[in-house]
mmCIF file of C-alpha atoms in Angstrom:
data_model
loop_
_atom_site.group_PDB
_atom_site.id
_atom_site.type_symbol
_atom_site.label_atom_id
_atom_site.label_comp_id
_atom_site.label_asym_id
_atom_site.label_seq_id
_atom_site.Cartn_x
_atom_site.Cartn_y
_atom_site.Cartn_z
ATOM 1 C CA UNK A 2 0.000 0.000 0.000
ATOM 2 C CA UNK A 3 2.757 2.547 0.676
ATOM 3 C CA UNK A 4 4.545 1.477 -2.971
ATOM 4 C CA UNK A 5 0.839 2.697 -4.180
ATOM 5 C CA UNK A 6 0.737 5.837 -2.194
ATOM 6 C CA UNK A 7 3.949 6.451 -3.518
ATOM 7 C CA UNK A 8 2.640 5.873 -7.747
ATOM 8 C CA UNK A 9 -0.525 7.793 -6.789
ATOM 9 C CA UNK A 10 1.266 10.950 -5.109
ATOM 10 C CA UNK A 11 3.992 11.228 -7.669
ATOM 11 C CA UNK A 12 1.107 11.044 -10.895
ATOM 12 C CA UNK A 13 -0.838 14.075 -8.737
ATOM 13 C CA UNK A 14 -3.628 12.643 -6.200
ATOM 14 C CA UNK A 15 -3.183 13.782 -2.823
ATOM 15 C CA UNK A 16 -3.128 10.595 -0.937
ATOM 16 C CA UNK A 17 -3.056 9.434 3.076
ATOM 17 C CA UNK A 18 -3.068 6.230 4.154
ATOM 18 C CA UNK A 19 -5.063 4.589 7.361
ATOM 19 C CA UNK A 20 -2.226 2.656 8.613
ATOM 20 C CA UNK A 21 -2.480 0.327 11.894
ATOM 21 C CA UNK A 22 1.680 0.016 11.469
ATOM 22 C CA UNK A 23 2.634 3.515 10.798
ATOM 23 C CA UNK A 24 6.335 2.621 11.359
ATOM 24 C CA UNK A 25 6.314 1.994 7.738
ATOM 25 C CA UNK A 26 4.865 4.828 6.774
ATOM 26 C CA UNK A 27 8.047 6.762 8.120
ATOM 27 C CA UNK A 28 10.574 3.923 6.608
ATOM 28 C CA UNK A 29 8.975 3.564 3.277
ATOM 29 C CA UNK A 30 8.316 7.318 2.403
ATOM 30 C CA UNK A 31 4.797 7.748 2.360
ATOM 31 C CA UNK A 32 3.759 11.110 1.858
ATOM 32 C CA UNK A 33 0.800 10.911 4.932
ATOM 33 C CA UNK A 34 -0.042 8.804 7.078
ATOM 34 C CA UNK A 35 -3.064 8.148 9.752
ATOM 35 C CA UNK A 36 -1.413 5.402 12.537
ATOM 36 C CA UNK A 37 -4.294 3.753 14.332
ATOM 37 C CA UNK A 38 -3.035 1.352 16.730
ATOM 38 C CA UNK A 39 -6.216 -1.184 15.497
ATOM 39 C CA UNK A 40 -5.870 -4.973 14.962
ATOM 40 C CA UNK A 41 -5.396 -6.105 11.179
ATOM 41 C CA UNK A 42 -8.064 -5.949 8.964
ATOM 42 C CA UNK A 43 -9.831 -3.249 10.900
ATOM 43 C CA UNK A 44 -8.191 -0.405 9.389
ATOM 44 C CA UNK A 45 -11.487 1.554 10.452
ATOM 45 C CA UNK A 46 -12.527 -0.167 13.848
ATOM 46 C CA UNK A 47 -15.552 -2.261 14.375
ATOM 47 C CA UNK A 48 -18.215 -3.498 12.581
ATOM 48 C CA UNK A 49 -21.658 -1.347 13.106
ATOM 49 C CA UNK A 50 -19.820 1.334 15.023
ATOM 50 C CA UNK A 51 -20.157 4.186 12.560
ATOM 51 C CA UNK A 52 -19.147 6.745 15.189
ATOM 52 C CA UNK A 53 -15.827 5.347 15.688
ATOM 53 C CA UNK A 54 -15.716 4.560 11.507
ATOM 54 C CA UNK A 55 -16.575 8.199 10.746
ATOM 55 C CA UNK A 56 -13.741 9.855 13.769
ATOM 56 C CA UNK A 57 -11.317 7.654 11.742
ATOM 57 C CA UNK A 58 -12.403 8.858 8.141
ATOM 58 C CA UNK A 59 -12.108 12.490 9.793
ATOM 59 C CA UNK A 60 -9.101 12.580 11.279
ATOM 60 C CA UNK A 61 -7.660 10.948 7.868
ATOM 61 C CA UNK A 62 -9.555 13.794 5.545
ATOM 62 C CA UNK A 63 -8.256 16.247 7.785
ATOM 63 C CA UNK A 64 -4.531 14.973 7.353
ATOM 64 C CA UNK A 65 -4.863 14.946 4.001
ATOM 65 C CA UNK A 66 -6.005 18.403 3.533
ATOM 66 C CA UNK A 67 -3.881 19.607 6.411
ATOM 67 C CA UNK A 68 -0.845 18.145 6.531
ATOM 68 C CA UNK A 69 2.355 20.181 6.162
ATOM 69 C CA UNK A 70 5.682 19.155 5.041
ATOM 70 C CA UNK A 71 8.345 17.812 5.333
ATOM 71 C CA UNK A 72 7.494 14.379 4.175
ATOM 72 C CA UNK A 73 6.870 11.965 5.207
ATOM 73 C CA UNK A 74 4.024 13.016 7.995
ATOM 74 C CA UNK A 75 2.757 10.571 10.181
ATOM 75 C CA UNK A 76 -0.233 11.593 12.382
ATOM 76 C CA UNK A 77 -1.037 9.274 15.229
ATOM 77 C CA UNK A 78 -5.259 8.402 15.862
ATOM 78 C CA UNK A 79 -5.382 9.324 19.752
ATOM 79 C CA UNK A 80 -7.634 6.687 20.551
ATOM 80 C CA UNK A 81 -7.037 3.092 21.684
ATOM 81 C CA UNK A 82 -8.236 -0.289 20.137
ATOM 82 C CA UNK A 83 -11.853 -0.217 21.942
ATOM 83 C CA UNK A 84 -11.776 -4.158 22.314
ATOM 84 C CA UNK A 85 -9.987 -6.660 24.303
ATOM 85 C CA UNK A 86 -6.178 -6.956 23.891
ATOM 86 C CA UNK A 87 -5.586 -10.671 24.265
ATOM 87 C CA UNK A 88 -8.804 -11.664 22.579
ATOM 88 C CA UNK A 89 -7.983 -9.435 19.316
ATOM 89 C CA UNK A 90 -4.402 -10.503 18.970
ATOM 90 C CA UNK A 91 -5.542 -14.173 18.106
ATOM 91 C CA UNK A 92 -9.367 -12.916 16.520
ATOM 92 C CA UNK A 93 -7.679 -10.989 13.724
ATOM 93 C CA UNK A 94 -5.634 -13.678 12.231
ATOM 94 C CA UNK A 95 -7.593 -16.009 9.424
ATOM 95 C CA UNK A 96 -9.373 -19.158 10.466
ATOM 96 C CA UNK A 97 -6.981 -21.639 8.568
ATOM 97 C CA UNK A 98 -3.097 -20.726 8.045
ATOM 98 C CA UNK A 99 -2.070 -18.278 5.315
ATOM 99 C CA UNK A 100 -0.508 -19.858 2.220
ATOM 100 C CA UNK A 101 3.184 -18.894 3.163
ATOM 101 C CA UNK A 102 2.444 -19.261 6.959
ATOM 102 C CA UNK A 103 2.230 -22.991 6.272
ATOM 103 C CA UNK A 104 4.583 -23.364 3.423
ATOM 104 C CA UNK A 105 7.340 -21.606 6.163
ATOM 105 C CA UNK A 106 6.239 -24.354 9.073
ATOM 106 C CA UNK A 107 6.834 -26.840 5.953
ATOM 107 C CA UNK A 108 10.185 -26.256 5.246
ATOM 108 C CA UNK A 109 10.950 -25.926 9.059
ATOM 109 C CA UNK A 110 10.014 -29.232 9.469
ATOM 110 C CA UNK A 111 11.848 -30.943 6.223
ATOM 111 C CA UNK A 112 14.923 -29.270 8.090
ATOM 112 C CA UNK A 113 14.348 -30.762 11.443
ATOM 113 C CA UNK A 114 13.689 -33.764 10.073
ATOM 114 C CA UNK A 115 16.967 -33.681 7.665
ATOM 115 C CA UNK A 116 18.873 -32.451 10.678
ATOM 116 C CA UNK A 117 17.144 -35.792 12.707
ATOM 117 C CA UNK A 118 18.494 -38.237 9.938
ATOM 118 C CA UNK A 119 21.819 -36.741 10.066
ATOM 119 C CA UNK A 120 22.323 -36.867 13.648
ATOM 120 C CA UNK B 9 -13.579 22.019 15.143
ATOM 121 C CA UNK B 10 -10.696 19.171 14.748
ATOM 122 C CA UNK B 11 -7.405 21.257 15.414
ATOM 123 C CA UNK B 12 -4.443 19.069 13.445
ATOM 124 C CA UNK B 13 -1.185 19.941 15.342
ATOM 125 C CA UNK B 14 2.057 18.887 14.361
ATOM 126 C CA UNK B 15 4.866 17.922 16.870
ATOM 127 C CA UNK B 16 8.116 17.179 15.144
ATOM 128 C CA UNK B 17 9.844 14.944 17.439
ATOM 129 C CA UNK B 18 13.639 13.483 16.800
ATOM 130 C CA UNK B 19 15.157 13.635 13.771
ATOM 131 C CA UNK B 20 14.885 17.082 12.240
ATOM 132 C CA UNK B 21 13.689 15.660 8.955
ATOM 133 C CA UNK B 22 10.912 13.114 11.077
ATOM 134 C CA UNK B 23 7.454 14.738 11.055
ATOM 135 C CA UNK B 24 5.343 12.799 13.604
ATOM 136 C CA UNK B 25 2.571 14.386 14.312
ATOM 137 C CA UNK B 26 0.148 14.182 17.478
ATOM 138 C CA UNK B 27 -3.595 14.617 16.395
ATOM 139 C CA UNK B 28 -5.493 16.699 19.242
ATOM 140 C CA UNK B 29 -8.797 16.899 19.147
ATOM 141 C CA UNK B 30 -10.192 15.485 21.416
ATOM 142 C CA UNK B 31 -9.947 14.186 25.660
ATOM 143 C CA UNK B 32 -7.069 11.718 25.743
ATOM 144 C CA UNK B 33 -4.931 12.799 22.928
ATOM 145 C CA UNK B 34 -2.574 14.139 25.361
ATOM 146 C CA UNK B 35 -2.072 11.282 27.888
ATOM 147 C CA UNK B 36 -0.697 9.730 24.547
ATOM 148 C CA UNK B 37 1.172 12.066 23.631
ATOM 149 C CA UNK B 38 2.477 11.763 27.053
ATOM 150 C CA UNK B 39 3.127 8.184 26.730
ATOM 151 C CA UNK B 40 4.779 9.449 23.536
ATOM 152 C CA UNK B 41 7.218 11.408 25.294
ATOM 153 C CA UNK B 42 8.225 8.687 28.050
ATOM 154 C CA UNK B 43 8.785 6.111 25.352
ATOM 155 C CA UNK B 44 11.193 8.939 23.697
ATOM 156 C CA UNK B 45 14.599 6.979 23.716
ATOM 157 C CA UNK B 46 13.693 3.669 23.105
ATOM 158 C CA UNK B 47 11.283 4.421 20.691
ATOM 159 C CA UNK B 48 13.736 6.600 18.430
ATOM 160 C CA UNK B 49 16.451 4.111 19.317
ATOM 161 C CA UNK B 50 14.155 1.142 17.646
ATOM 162 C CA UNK B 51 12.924 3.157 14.768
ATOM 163 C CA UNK B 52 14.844 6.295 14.989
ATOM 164 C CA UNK B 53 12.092 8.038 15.931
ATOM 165 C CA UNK B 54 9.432 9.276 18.226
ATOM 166 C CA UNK B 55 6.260 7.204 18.031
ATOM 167 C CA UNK B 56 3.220 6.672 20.464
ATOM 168 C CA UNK B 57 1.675 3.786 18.798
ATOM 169 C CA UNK B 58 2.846 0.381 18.341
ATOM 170 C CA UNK B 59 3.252 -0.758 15.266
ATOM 171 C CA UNK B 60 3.850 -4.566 16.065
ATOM 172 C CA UNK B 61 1.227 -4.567 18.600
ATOM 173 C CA UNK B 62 -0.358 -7.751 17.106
ATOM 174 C CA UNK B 63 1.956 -9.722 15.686
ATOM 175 C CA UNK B 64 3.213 -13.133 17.242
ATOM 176 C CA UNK B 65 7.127 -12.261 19.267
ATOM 177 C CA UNK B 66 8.540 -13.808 16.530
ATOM 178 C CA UNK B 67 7.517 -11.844 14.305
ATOM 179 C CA UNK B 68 7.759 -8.861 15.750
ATOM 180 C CA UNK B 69 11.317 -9.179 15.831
ATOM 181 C CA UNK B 70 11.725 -10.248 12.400
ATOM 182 C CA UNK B 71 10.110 -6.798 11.372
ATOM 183 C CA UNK B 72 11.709 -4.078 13.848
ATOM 184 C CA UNK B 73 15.267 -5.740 12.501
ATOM 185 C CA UNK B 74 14.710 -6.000 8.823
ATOM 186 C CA UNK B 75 16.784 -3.424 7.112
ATOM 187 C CA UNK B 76 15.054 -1.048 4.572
ATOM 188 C CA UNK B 77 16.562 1.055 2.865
ATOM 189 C CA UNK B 78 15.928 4.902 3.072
ATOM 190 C CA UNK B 79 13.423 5.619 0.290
ATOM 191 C CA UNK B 80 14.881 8.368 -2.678
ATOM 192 C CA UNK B 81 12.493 11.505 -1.934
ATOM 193 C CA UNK B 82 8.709 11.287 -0.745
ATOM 194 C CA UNK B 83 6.580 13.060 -3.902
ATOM 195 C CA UNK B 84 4.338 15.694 -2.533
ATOM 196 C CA UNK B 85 1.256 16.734 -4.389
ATOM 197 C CA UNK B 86 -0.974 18.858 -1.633
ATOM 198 C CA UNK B 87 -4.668 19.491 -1.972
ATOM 199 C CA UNK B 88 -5.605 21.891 -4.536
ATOM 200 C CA UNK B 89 -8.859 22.847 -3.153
ATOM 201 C CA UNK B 90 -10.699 22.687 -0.059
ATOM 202 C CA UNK B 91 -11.778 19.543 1.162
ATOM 203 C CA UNK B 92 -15.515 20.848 0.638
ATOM 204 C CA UNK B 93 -14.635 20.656 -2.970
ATOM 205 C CA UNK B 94 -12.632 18.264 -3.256
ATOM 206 C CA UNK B 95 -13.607 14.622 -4.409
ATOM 207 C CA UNK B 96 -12.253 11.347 -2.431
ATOM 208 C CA UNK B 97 -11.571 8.070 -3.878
ATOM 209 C CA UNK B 98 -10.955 4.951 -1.093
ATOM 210 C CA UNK B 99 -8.651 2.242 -2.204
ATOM 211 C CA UNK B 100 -8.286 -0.717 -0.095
ATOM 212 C CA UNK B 101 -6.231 -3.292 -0.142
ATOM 213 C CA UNK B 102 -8.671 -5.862 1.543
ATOM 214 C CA UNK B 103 -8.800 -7.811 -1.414
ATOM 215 C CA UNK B 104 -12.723 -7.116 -2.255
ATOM 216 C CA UNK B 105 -13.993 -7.941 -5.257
ATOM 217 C CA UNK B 106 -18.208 -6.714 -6.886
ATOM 218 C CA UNK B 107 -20.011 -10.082 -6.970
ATOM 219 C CA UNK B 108 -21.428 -10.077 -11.050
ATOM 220 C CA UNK B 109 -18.980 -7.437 -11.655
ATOM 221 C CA UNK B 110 -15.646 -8.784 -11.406
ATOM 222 C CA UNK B 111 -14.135 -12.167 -10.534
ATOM 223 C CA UNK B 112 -11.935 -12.816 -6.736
ATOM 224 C CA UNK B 113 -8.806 -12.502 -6.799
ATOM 225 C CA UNK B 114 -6.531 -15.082 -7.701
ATOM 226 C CA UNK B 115 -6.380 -16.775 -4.308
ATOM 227 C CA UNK B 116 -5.972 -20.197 -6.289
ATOM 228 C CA UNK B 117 -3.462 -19.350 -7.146
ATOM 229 C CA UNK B 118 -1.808 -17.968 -4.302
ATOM 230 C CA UNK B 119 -2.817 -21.545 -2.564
ATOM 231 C CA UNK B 120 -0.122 -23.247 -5.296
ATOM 232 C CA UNK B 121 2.652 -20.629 -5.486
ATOM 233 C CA UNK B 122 2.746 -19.229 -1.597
ATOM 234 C CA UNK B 123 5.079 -16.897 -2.442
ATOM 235 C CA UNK B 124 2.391 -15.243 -5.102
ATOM 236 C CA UNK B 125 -0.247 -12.674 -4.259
ATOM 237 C CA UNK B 126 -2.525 -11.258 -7.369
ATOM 238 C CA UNK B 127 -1.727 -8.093 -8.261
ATOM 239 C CA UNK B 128 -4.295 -6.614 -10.118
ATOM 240 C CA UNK B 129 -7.180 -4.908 -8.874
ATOM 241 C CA UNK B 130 -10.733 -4.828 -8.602
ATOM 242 C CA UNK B 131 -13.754 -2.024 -8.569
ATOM 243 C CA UNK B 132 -16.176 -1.294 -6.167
ATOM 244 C CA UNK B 133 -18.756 1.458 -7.201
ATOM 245 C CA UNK B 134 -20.131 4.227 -4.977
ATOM 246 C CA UNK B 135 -23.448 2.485 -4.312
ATOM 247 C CA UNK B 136 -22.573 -0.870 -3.645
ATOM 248 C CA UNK B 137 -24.219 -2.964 -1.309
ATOM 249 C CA UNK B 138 -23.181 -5.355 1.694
ATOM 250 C CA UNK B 139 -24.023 -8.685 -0.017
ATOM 251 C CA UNK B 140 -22.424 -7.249 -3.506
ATOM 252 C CA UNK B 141 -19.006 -7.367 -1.560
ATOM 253 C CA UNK B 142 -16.910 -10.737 -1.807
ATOM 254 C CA UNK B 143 -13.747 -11.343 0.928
ATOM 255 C CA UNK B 144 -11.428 -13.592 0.024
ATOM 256 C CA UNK B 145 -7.654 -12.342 1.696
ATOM 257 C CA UNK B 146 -6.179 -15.551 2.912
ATOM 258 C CA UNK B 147 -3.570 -13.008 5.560
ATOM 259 C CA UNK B 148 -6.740 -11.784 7.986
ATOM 260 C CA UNK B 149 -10.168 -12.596 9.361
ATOM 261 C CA UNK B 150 -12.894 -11.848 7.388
ATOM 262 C CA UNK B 151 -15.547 -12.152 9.105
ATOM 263 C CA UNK B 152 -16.036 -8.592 10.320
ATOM 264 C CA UNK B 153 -15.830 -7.059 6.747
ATOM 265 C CA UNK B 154 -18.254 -9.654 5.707
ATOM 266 C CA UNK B 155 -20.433 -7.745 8.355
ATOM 267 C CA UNK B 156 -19.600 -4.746 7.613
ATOM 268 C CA UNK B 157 -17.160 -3.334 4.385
ATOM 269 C CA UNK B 158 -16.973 0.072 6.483
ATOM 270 C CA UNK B 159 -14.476 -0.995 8.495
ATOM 271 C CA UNK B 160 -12.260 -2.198 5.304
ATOM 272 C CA UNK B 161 -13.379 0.801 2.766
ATOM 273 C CA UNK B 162 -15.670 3.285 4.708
ATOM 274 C CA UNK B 163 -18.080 3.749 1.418
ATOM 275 C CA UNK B 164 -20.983 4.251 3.630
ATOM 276 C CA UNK B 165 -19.078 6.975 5.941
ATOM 277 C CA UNK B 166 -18.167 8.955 2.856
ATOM 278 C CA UNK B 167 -21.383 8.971 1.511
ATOM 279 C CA UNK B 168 -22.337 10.659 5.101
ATOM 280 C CA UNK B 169 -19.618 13.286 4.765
ATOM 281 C CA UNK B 170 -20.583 14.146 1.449
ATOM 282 C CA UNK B 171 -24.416 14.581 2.103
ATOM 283 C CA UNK B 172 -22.844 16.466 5.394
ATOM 284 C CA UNK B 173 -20.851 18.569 3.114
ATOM 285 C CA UNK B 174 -17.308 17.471 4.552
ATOM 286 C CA UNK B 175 -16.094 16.794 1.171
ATOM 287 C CA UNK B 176 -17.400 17.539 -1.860
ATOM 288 C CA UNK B 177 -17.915 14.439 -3.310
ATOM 289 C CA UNK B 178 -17.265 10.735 -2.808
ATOM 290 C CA UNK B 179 -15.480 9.075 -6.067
ATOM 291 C CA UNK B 180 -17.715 7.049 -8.647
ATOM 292 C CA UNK B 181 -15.691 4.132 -8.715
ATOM 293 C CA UNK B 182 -13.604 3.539 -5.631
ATOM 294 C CA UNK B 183 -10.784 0.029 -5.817
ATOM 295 C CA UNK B 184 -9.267 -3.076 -3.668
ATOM 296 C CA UNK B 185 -6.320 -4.302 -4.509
ATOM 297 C CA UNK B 186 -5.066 -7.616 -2.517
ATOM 298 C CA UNK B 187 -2.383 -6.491 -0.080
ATOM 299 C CA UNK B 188 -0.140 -10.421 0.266
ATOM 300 C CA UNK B 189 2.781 -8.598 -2.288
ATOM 301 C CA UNK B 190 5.929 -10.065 -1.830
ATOM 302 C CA UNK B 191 6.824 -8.014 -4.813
ATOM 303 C CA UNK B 192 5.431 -4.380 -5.073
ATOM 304 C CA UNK B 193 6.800 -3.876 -9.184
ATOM 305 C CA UNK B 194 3.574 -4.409 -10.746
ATOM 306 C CA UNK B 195 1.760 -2.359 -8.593
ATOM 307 C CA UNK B 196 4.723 0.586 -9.050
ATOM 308 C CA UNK B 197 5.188 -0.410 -13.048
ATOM 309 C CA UNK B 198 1.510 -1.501 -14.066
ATOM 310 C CA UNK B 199 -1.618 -1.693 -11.764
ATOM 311 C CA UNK B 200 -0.815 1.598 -9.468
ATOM 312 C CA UNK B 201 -0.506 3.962 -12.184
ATOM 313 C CA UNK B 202 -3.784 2.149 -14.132
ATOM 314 C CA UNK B 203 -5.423 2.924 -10.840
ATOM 315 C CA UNK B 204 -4.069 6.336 -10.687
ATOM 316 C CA UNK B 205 -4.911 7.522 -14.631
ATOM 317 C CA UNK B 206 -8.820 5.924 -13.529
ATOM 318 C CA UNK B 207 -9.230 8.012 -10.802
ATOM 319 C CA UNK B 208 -7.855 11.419 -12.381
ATOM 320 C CA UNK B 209 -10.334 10.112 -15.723
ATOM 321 C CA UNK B 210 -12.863 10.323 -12.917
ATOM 322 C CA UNK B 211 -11.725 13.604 -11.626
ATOM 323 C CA UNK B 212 -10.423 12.511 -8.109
ATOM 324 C CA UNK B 213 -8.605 15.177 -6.126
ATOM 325 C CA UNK B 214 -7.614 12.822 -3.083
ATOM 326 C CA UNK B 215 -7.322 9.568 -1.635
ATOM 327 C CA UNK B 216 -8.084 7.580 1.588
ATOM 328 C CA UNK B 217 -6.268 4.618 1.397
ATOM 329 C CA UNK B 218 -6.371 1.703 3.721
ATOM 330 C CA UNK B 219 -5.059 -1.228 4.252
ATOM 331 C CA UNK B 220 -5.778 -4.549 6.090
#
């Protein structure tokens, strides 16, 4: 999403991007960026809470139209994740094992067991 | 009134901002100021928020060490008008695609070469409705976009601000890409700049970008 930022900025659009790890943001030159400390996939907070939605979309217009240089700006959302730690650090993740997730436990285990048969 | 104030901390060519506007904001910004040192020794500079907050140790590790190099200039194009005139594309990269409109993504694919994600893009028009929008990202949970899209690609909330008169209008057309890249160069080379032509064809002054 930053390289896209990036393309979009540099062909004209004014561009900021809602970004729950801002660090990148800084490190990859994005021009602006919202950090909202939210769980993945919830760039925008819960589902039916259009109050929370809508403070989000603000504060992001308003760093897009107000924003001043240098880049990159990052502008942090004050407010915290409004659900349980613990609960959201395992909820956000998807129900079965991402493609390279379990490809990487795969070839972990062909080395253990290589280094097994060696030994 | 929202009052956007910037704080440069660290680095004099950092530009972290603290966003005060409402009650709060400044026990943050507090929390800001006692992480200071360690925070600008891990990332060289001043941050409140956490950027690994949910990832597993391990990975959390992996990401604060991996070097990146420092990126050659940060283009700048400010808003030409004010944001009561201006109109506001949202581009996702929650992986949506239109059901009838447009197929998934290539998750199939994906599935066979792990070390794939689809680069190409999909549309999602201003009046689209909940059970138009298909989730497919194989990296996140779902379920709560399946819900509601708003908290993905906040179509509904822009529409609000627009009747409101925040902005002047919401986009036509507004896009998901799928954001599993291990490779950004078609998005920089090909898809990003398709994207980008689109939305200027469409008259787009800004955009509100999130990803998942």
């Amino acid at each position: 999403m930053n390289a896209l930022a990036r393309t979009f900025e540099a062909a004209g659009l004014t561009t900021v991007v809602i970004n729950p790890m801002p660090v990148w943001g800084q490190r990859l030159g994005t021009p602006r960026t919202l950090g909202v400390e939210f769980p993945f996939g919830h760039p925008c907070g819960l589902p039916g809470d259009a109050a929370l939605q809508t403070r989000v979309v603000r504060a992001a217009l308003d760093v897009l139209a107000g924003a001043a240089g240098p880049a990159p700006v990052v502008v942090e959302f004050p407010e915290p994740w409004p659900g349980d730690f613990d609960h959201w650090k395992r909820a956000w993740h998807p129900p079965e094992p991402s493609p390279i997730v379990r490809w990487l436990r795969e070839q972990a285990q062909r080395r253990a067991q290589e280094k097994r048969a060696d030994s | 009134m929202h009052v956007l104030r910037q704080r440069r901390t660290g680095a004099p060519e950092s530009n972290i901002c603290s966003y005060l506007w409402q009650p709060g904001a400044t026990e943050r910004i507090s929390r800001a100021d006692a992480l200071g040192d360690r925070a600008q020794s891990l990332y060289g500079r001043c941050m409140a928020i956490d950027s690994f907050k949910w990832l597993p140790p391990s990975l959390r590790g992996f990401y604060e060490n991996m070097h990146v190099p420092p990126p050659d200039g940060v283009p700048w194009s400010p808003l030409a008008k004010p944001l009561r005139e201006a109109r506001i594309a949202l581009v996702t990269t929650a992986g949506l695609n239109v059901r009838g409109l447009e197929p998934p993504f290539d998750y199939e694919r994906e599935q066979r070469e792990p070390r794939w994600g689809d680069p190409s893009y999909r549309r999602l028009p201003r009046d689209v409705r909940q059970e138009q929008v298909q989730t497919g990202h194989l990296h996140i949970n779902n379920e709560d976009i399946d819900r509601d899209f708003n908290v993905a690609i906040p179509i509904t909330r822009m529409l609000e601000l627009e009747a409101q008169g925040v902005v002047g209008s919401l986009a036509s057309t507004n896009y998901s890409f799928m954001g599993y890249q291990p490779d950004t160069a078609e998005w920089s080379a090909r898809y990003g700049p398709e994207v980008a032509r689109l939305m200027k064809d469409d008259a787009v002054d800004g955009v509100v970008m999130t990803p998942v």
